Amino acid sequence: MSKTGEGEITISNKERADSPPDRYYWRQGRVFQSNDAGEDRPPESVGDLSPATLAMIHPGLLAAYWRERPENFNPEVTGPRNDIKTTHYLIASNDALWRAWSGQNYMQGPHEITYLWRRIHHDVMGSTYENIDYDGSTVRVRRAGAIVSTLTFADPKPIENFRTPKGDPKRDAAMVIPPEEFVFRDLGGGLFACELARANARVFVIEFEDHLLVYEGVYTTRNAETLAAAVRERFKKPVKFFAFSHIHGQYVGGARAWAHEGATILAPPSSAPLITEMLSAPFDLRPDAWSRGAREALIEPVGERWIHEDASSAVVIINDKESDHTDEYFVVYMPRTRTILTGDLLFYRPGKALTGRSLTLAKYIEKQGLEVERCITTWPLEWPGVKNEVTGEELRAAMKPK
Ligand SMILES: [Zn+2]
């Protein structure tokens, strides 16, 4: 198991001790397989065990699934029967609907599930049922009451740097970025970029003498919490300010984590209500740090410009109301290194004239009288034919039609 809700499970058969074990990758409740060449392929059955059953076969994976997808576990209290109230869970997983028994106290948590049951329709034999019985490290699978498989599991091992086959990433409920992917590249003048291939985007950290500013989100509070830990570890200074280019989910996502860290959230006046709404949203299905704490949120509306500087760094956040993308938009200008952080406004193709919002941005920079020698995008990091770092000269030359 890894911290990102991924895991691997290998199943060997003592009747066929010479054959290699069947290897399954597991990510947030779904199972994947790849062939010897490392190519992804649809998961296959092992003997009588279907992929849907294999996804639930290990109590540790079941607990991890509960942690990753609590919304797929619906508690139902039934009874009392013989004076005992029983809690069932209905669990949706891999196109199968399971009913789980967790003993008498459903508040005790995922490790308490001892028994799973589901209905199966068999094309020839009609309706039947299957159940999984967890008994310590031994797990039994029965169909219509008869044991079809008995498995004995070794102790689970933690895994780092893990990658499951890609599968269909759209079916993952959220992108989870592992801690080791948050690496900070020093761009000079107090600016650091964290380049995230998985998100195809950057997040920026600006280092002042005794505090930091983080610019841009990473989709979810969970990723932002991982980033916050990485920032703490790397810089050993508090994040005093969080800003984001604009209200689209990728960029604003994570504001809750920064609020929890005690940062002041800088936002254009028209975006401030969204932040308030995000901070008061119910996160009971997937609790984050903000939902557990009782901190006061600090939101600072920035109508025009926000200037902040000390001996280490200088920053001007400019509220661009003519972005051609959203009504208000923060671009970040660093006068000492003549660097501008352009969010998702700049698509520069070498040798081609700028168009659309890219051209609008270049004109805006000119109109604001900003001396720019370097433009750095948030998104995209990789895009066919597009550069993610552009010199001032390149930008200016590309403003003229070819
Ligand atoms: Zn956008």
Coordinates of C-alpha atoms and ligand atoms in Angstrom, one line a residue:
M1 CA 0.0 0.0 0.0
S2 CA 1.1 3.6 -0.6
K3 CA 0.0 6.9 0.9
T4 CA -1.8 7.9 -2.4
G5 CA -4.4 5.1 -2.2
E6 CA -2.5 2.8 -4.5
G7 CA -1.4 -0.8 -3.9
E8 CA -0.3 -4.0 -5.4
I9 CA -1.6 -7.5 -4.7
T10 CA 0.1 -10.8 -5.8
I11 CA -1.7 -14.1 -5.6
S12 CA 0.1 -17.4 -6.0
N13 CA -1.5 -20.8 -6.0
K14 CA 0.1 -23.6 -4.1
E15 CA -1.4 -26.1 -6.6
R16 CA 0.6 -24.3 -9.3
A17 CA 3.7 -23.4 -7.4
D18 CA 5.9 -23.2 -10.5
S19 CA 3.8 -20.5 -12.3
P20 CA 4.5 -16.9 -11.6
P21 CA 2.0 -15.2 -9.2
D22 CA -0.9 -13.2 -10.6
R23 CA -0.2 -9.5 -10.1
Y24 CA -2.9 -6.9 -9.6
Y25 CA -2.5 -3.1 -9.2
W26 CA -5.1 -1.4 -7.1
R27 CA -5.9 2.3 -7.1
Q28 CA -8.6 3.9 -5.0
G29 CA -10.9 0.8 -5.2
R30 CA -10.2 -0.2 -8.8
V31 CA -8.0 -3.0 -10.1
F32 CA -5.6 -3.0 -13.0
Q33 CA -3.3 -5.4 -14.7
S34 CA -0.5 -5.1 -17.2
N35 CA 1.1 -7.8 -19.4
D36 CA 4.8 -8.8 -19.5
A37 CA 5.5 -5.9 -21.8
G38 CA 4.2 -3.5 -19.2
E39 CA 1.1 -2.6 -21.3
D40 CA -2.2 -2.0 -19.5
R41 CA -4.9 -4.6 -20.0
P42 CA -8.3 -5.2 -18.5
P43 CA -8.1 -7.2 -15.3
E44 CA -8.7 -10.9 -15.6
S45 CA -10.2 -13.4 -13.1
V46 CA -8.0 -15.6 -11.1
G47 CA -9.7 -19.0 -10.9
D48 CA -13.2 -18.3 -9.5
L49 CA -12.3 -14.8 -8.3
S50 CA -13.6 -12.0 -10.6
P51 CA -11.8 -8.6 -10.7
A52 CA -14.7 -7.1 -8.8
T53 CA -14.1 -9.6 -6.0
L54 CA -10.3 -9.2 -6.1
A55 CA -10.8 -5.5 -5.5
M56 CA -12.3 -6.3 -2.1
I57 CA -10.3 -9.4 -1.2
H58 CA -7.9 -7.8 1.2
P59 CA -9.0 -6.1 4.4
G60 CA -6.3 -3.5 4.1
L61 CA -7.5 -2.6 0.5
L62 CA -11.1 -2.5 1.8
A63 CA -10.0 -0.1 4.6
A64 CA -8.1 2.0 2.0
Y65 CA -11.1 2.1 -0.3
W66 CA -13.2 3.3 2.6
R67 CA -10.7 6.1 3.3
E68 CA -10.5 7.0 -0.4
R69 CA -14.1 6.8 -1.3
P70 CA -16.2 7.2 1.8
E71 CA -19.1 8.4 -0.3
N72 CA -19.4 4.8 -1.7
F73 CA -20.0 3.4 1.8
N74 CA -23.6 4.0 2.9
P75 CA -24.4 3.0 6.5
E76 CA -27.8 1.5 7.2
V77 CA -28.7 0.7 10.8
T78 CA -31.2 -2.2 11.0
G79 CA -32.8 -4.0 13.9
P80 CA -33.0 -4.3 16.7
R81 CA -33.2 -8.1 16.4
N82 CA -32.6 -10.1 19.5
D83 CA -32.0 -6.7 21.1
I84 CA -29.0 -6.1 18.8
K85 CA -28.8 -3.3 16.4
T86 CA -26.7 -4.2 13.3
T87 CA -25.1 -1.8 10.9
H88 CA -24.9 -2.7 7.3
Y89 CA -23.0 -0.8 4.7
L90 CA -24.0 -0.7 1.1
I91 CA -20.8 -0.5 -0.9
A92 CA -20.5 0.3 -4.5
S93 CA -17.3 -1.0 -6.1
N94 CA -16.3 -1.9 -9.6
D95 CA -19.9 -2.2 -10.9
A96 CA -20.8 -4.5 -8.0
L97 CA -23.1 -3.7 -5.0
W98 CA -22.0 -5.2 -1.8
R99 CA -23.5 -5.4 1.6
A100 CA -21.1 -5.3 4.5
W101 CA -21.5 -6.3 8.1
S102 CA -19.4 -4.4 10.6
G103 CA -20.5 -5.8 14.0
Q104 CA -22.6 -3.8 16.4
N105 CA -20.8 -0.5 16.4
Y106 CA -20.5 1.2 13.0
M107 CA -18.6 4.1 14.5
Q108 CA -15.6 1.8 15.1
G109 CA -14.3 2.3 11.5
P110 CA -13.4 0.4 8.5
H111 CA -11.3 -2.3 10.2
E112 CA -14.5 -3.6 11.7
I113 CA -16.0 -4.9 8.5
T114 CA -15.9 -8.7 8.8
Y115 CA -18.2 -9.9 6.1
L116 CA -19.2 -8.8 2.6
W117 CA -22.1 -10.2 0.6
R118 CA -23.3 -9.5 -3.0
R119 CA -25.9 -10.9 -5.4
I120 CA -24.6 -12.3 -8.6
H121 CA -26.6 -13.1 -11.7
H122 CA -25.1 -16.1 -13.5
D123 CA -26.1 -16.5 -17.2
V124 CA -26.6 -20.2 -16.9
M125 CA -27.3 -20.8 -13.2
G126 CA -29.4 -17.7 -12.6
S127 CA -29.2 -15.7 -9.4
T128 CA -26.8 -16.7 -6.7
Y129 CA -24.7 -14.9 -4.2
E130 CA -21.1 -14.5 -3.1
N131 CA -19.6 -13.6 0.2
I132 CA -16.2 -12.7 1.5
D133 CA -15.3 -13.6 5.1
Y134 CA -12.4 -11.8 6.7
D135 CA -10.8 -13.8 9.4
G136 CA -7.5 -12.2 10.3
S137 CA -5.0 -12.9 7.5
T138 CA -7.3 -15.7 6.1
V139 CA -10.0 -14.7 3.7
R140 CA -12.6 -17.1 2.4
V141 CA -14.8 -16.5 -0.6
R142 CA -18.0 -18.5 -0.9
R143 CA -20.5 -18.8 -3.7
A144 CA -24.0 -20.0 -2.8
G145 CA -22.5 -21.0 0.5
A146 CA -19.7 -23.2 -0.9
I147 CA -16.0 -22.1 -0.5
V148 CA -14.5 -21.2 -3.9
S149 CA -11.3 -19.8 -2.6
T150 CA -9.3 -19.6 0.6
L151 CA -6.5 -17.0 0.7
T152 CA -3.8 -16.4 3.3
F153 CA -2.2 -13.0 3.2
A154 CA 1.3 -12.1 4.3
D155 CA 1.7 -8.8 6.2
P156 CA 1.2 -5.8 4.0
K157 CA 4.3 -3.7 3.1
P158 CA 4.4 0.0 2.5
I159 CA 5.4 1.1 -1.0
E160 CA 6.9 4.3 -2.2
N161 CA 7.2 5.7 -5.7
F162 CA 4.4 3.6 -6.9
R163 CA 2.6 3.8 -10.2
T164 CA -0.4 1.8 -11.2
P165 CA -1.4 1.3 -14.9
K166 CA -3.1 4.4 -16.1
G167 CA -6.4 2.8 -16.9
D168 CA -9.0 5.5 -17.5
P169 CA -8.0 8.4 -15.2
K170 CA -11.4 10.0 -15.7
R171 CA -12.8 7.3 -13.5
D172 CA -10.5 8.3 -10.6
A173 CA -12.6 10.7 -8.5
A174 CA -9.6 13.0 -8.0
M175 CA -5.9 13.3 -8.9
V176 CA -3.7 12.4 -5.9
I177 CA -0.2 13.8 -6.1
P178 CA 2.4 11.9 -4.0
P179 CA 4.7 13.9 -1.7
E180 CA 7.9 13.2 -3.6
E181 CA 6.6 14.9 -6.7
F182 CA 6.6 18.3 -4.9
V183 CA 10.1 19.4 -5.8
F184 CA 11.0 23.1 -5.8
R185 CA 13.2 24.6 -8.5
D186 CA 14.9 27.9 -7.7
L187 CA 14.2 30.5 -10.4
G188 CA 16.0 33.3 -8.7
G189 CA 14.8 36.4 -6.9
G190 CA 13.0 34.4 -4.2
L191 CA 10.9 32.6 -6.8
F192 CA 10.5 28.8 -6.7
A193 CA 8.5 26.6 -9.1
C194 CA 7.1 23.3 -8.4
E195 CA 6.5 21.5 -11.7
L196 CA 3.9 18.8 -11.5
A197 CA 3.7 16.5 -14.6
R198 CA 0.6 14.8 -13.3
A199 CA -1.3 18.1 -13.1
N200 CA 0.5 19.5 -16.2
A201 CA 1.0 22.6 -14.2
R202 CA 3.2 24.6 -11.8
V203 CA 2.7 25.9 -8.4
F204 CA 4.9 28.8 -7.2
V205 CA 6.4 29.6 -3.9
I206 CA 7.8 33.1 -3.3
E207 CA 10.2 33.3 -0.4
F208 CA 10.4 36.5 1.8
E209 CA 12.7 36.9 4.8
D210 CA 10.5 35.3 7.3
H211 CA 7.4 34.0 5.4
L212 CA 6.2 32.7 2.1
L213 CA 3.5 33.3 -0.5
V214 CA 2.1 30.4 -2.5
Y215 CA 0.6 31.2 -5.9
E216 CA -1.8 28.7 -7.5
G217 CA -3.7 25.6 -6.3
V218 CA -3.4 21.9 -7.1
Y219 CA -7.0 20.9 -7.7
T220 CA -7.8 19.5 -4.2
T221 CA -7.2 20.3 -0.6
R222 CA -5.7 16.9 -0.2
N223 CA -3.0 17.8 -2.7
A224 CA -2.6 21.2 -1.2
E225 CA -2.1 19.6 2.3
T226 CA 0.7 17.4 0.8
L227 CA 2.2 20.5 -0.8
A228 CA 1.9 22.4 2.5
A229 CA 3.9 19.7 4.3
A230 CA 6.5 19.7 1.5
V231 CA 6.8 23.6 1.7
R232 CA 7.2 23.4 5.5
E233 CA 9.9 20.8 5.2
R234 CA 11.8 22.7 2.4
F235 CA 11.5 26.3 3.5
K236 CA 10.9 26.1 7.3
K237 CA 8.9 29.4 7.1
P238 CA 5.1 29.9 7.4
V239 CA 2.9 30.5 4.4
K240 CA 1.5 33.9 5.1
F241 CA -0.3 34.4 1.8
F242 CA -2.1 32.3 -0.8
A243 CA -3.1 33.7 -4.1
F244 CA -4.5 32.0 -7.2
S245 CA -4.7 33.2 -10.8
H246 CA -8.4 32.7 -11.3
I247 CA -11.5 30.8 -10.2
H248 CA -11.2 27.6 -12.2
G249 CA -11.0 24.5 -10.0
Q250 CA -7.4 23.6 -10.6
Y251 CA -6.1 27.0 -9.5
V252 CA -8.5 27.8 -6.6
G253 CA -8.6 24.2 -5.4
G254 CA -6.5 24.0 -2.2
A255 CA -7.6 27.3 -0.6
R256 CA -9.0 25.3 2.4
A257 CA -5.6 23.9 3.1
W258 CA -4.0 27.3 3.1
A259 CA -6.7 28.7 5.3
H260 CA -6.0 25.9 7.7
E261 CA -2.3 26.8 7.5
G262 CA -3.3 30.3 8.7
A263 CA -2.5 32.0 5.4
T264 CA -4.4 35.1 4.2
I265 CA -6.2 34.3 1.0
L266 CA -5.8 37.1 -1.6
A267 CA -8.7 37.2 -4.0
P268 CA -10.2 39.6 -6.5
P269 CA -13.4 41.1 -5.0
S270 CA -15.6 39.1 -7.3
S271 CA -13.9 35.8 -6.3
A272 CA -14.1 36.4 -2.6
P273 CA -17.6 35.0 -2.2
L274 CA -16.5 31.7 -3.9
I275 CA -13.7 31.4 -1.3
T276 CA -16.2 32.0 1.5
E277 CA -18.4 29.3 0.0
M278 CA -15.5 26.9 -0.3
L279 CA -14.5 27.4 3.3
S280 CA -18.0 26.8 4.6
A281 CA -18.8 23.9 2.3
P282 CA -19.5 20.5 4.1
F283 CA -16.6 18.2 3.7
D284 CA -18.1 15.4 5.9
L285 CA -17.6 12.7 3.3
R286 CA -13.9 13.4 2.8
P287 CA -12.9 15.5 5.8
D288 CA -9.8 17.7 5.3
A289 CA -7.8 19.6 7.9
W290 CA -9.9 22.7 7.5
S291 CA -13.1 20.8 8.2
R292 CA -11.7 19.5 11.5
G293 CA -10.3 22.8 12.8
A294 CA -12.0 26.0 14.0
R295 CA -9.8 28.7 12.6
E296 CA -10.9 32.1 11.5
A297 CA -10.6 32.5 7.7
L298 CA -8.5 35.4 6.5
I299 CA -9.6 36.7 3.1
E300 CA -8.1 39.9 1.7
P301 CA -9.8 41.3 -1.4
V302 CA -7.5 42.9 -4.0
G303 CA -9.2 45.3 -6.3
E304 CA -6.3 46.6 -8.3
R305 CA -2.8 45.8 -7.1
W306 CA -1.2 44.2 -4.0
I307 CA 2.4 45.1 -3.4
H308 CA 4.6 43.2 -1.0
E309 CA 8.4 43.4 -0.6
D310 CA 11.3 43.0 1.7
A311 CA 15.1 42.4 1.3
S312 CA 14.5 38.9 -0.1
S313 CA 11.8 39.4 -2.7
A314 CA 9.3 41.8 -4.2
V315 CA 6.0 41.0 -5.7
V316 CA 3.2 42.9 -7.3
I317 CA -0.1 41.1 -7.8
I318 CA -2.1 42.7 -10.5
N319 CA -5.9 42.2 -10.9
D320 CA -6.2 41.9 -14.7
K321 CA -9.8 42.6 -15.6
E322 CA -9.2 42.3 -19.3
S323 CA -7.9 38.8 -19.5
D324 CA -10.4 37.5 -22.1
H325 CA -10.7 34.4 -19.8
T326 CA -12.4 35.3 -16.4
D327 CA -13.8 38.6 -15.2
E328 CA -10.9 39.1 -12.8
Y329 CA -7.5 37.5 -13.0
F330 CA -4.3 37.7 -10.9
V331 CA -1.0 37.9 -12.7
V332 CA 2.0 38.0 -10.5
Y333 CA 4.9 40.4 -11.4
M334 CA 8.3 40.3 -9.8
P335 CA 10.0 43.6 -10.6
R336 CA 13.5 42.7 -9.4
T337 CA 13.8 39.9 -11.9
R338 CA 11.3 41.3 -14.4
T339 CA 9.4 38.1 -14.3
I340 CA 5.7 37.6 -14.8
L341 CA 3.7 34.6 -13.8
T342 CA 1.0 34.2 -16.5
G343 CA -1.4 31.6 -15.1
D344 CA -3.2 29.9 -18.1
L345 CA -3.2 33.0 -20.3
L346 CA -0.1 32.4 -22.4
F347 CA 0.2 29.9 -25.3
Y348 CA 3.4 30.8 -27.1
R349 CA 4.4 28.9 -30.2
P350 CA 7.9 29.7 -31.4
G351 CA 7.7 31.5 -34.8
K352 CA 4.0 32.1 -34.6
A353 CA 2.1 35.3 -33.7
L354 CA 0.1 35.4 -30.5
T355 CA -3.6 35.1 -30.7
G356 CA -6.7 35.2 -28.4
R357 CA -6.0 35.6 -24.7
S358 CA -2.2 35.3 -25.3
L359 CA -2.2 38.4 -27.4
T360 CA -4.6 40.2 -25.0
L361 CA -2.1 39.4 -22.2
A362 CA 0.9 40.7 -24.1
K363 CA -1.0 44.0 -24.9
Y364 CA -2.0 44.2 -21.2
I365 CA 1.6 43.9 -20.1
E366 CA 2.5 46.7 -22.5
K367 CA -0.4 48.9 -21.4
Q368 CA 0.5 48.4 -17.7
G369 CA 4.1 49.5 -18.5
L370 CA 5.6 46.3 -17.0
E371 CA 9.2 45.6 -18.0
V372 CA 9.1 41.9 -18.6
E373 CA 12.1 39.7 -19.4
R374 CA 10.6 36.3 -18.5
C375 CA 7.0 34.9 -18.6
I376 CA 6.3 31.6 -16.8
T377 CA 3.1 29.8 -17.2
T378 CA 1.1 27.9 -14.6
W379 CA -0.6 25.7 -17.2
P380 CA 0.1 24.1 -19.5
L381 CA 3.5 22.6 -18.6
E382 CA 3.6 20.4 -21.7
W383 CA 1.6 21.1 -24.8
P384 CA 2.6 20.2 -28.3
G385 CA 4.5 23.1 -29.8
V386 CA 4.0 25.4 -26.8
K387 CA 6.7 26.9 -24.6
N388 CA 6.1 27.2 -20.9
E389 CA 8.8 29.8 -20.3
V390 CA 9.0 32.7 -22.7
T391 CA 11.4 35.7 -22.8
G392 CA 10.2 39.2 -23.0
E393 CA 11.8 39.6 -26.4
E394 CA 10.0 36.5 -27.7
L395 CA 6.7 37.8 -26.3
R396 CA 7.1 41.3 -27.9
A397 CA 8.1 39.8 -31.3
A398 CA 5.1 37.5 -31.3
M399 CA 2.7 40.5 -30.9
K400 CA 3.2 41.5 -34.5
P401 CA 1.2 39.5 -37.1
K402 CA 3.5 37.3 -39.2
Ligands
ZN1 ZN -8.8 28.9 -16.7

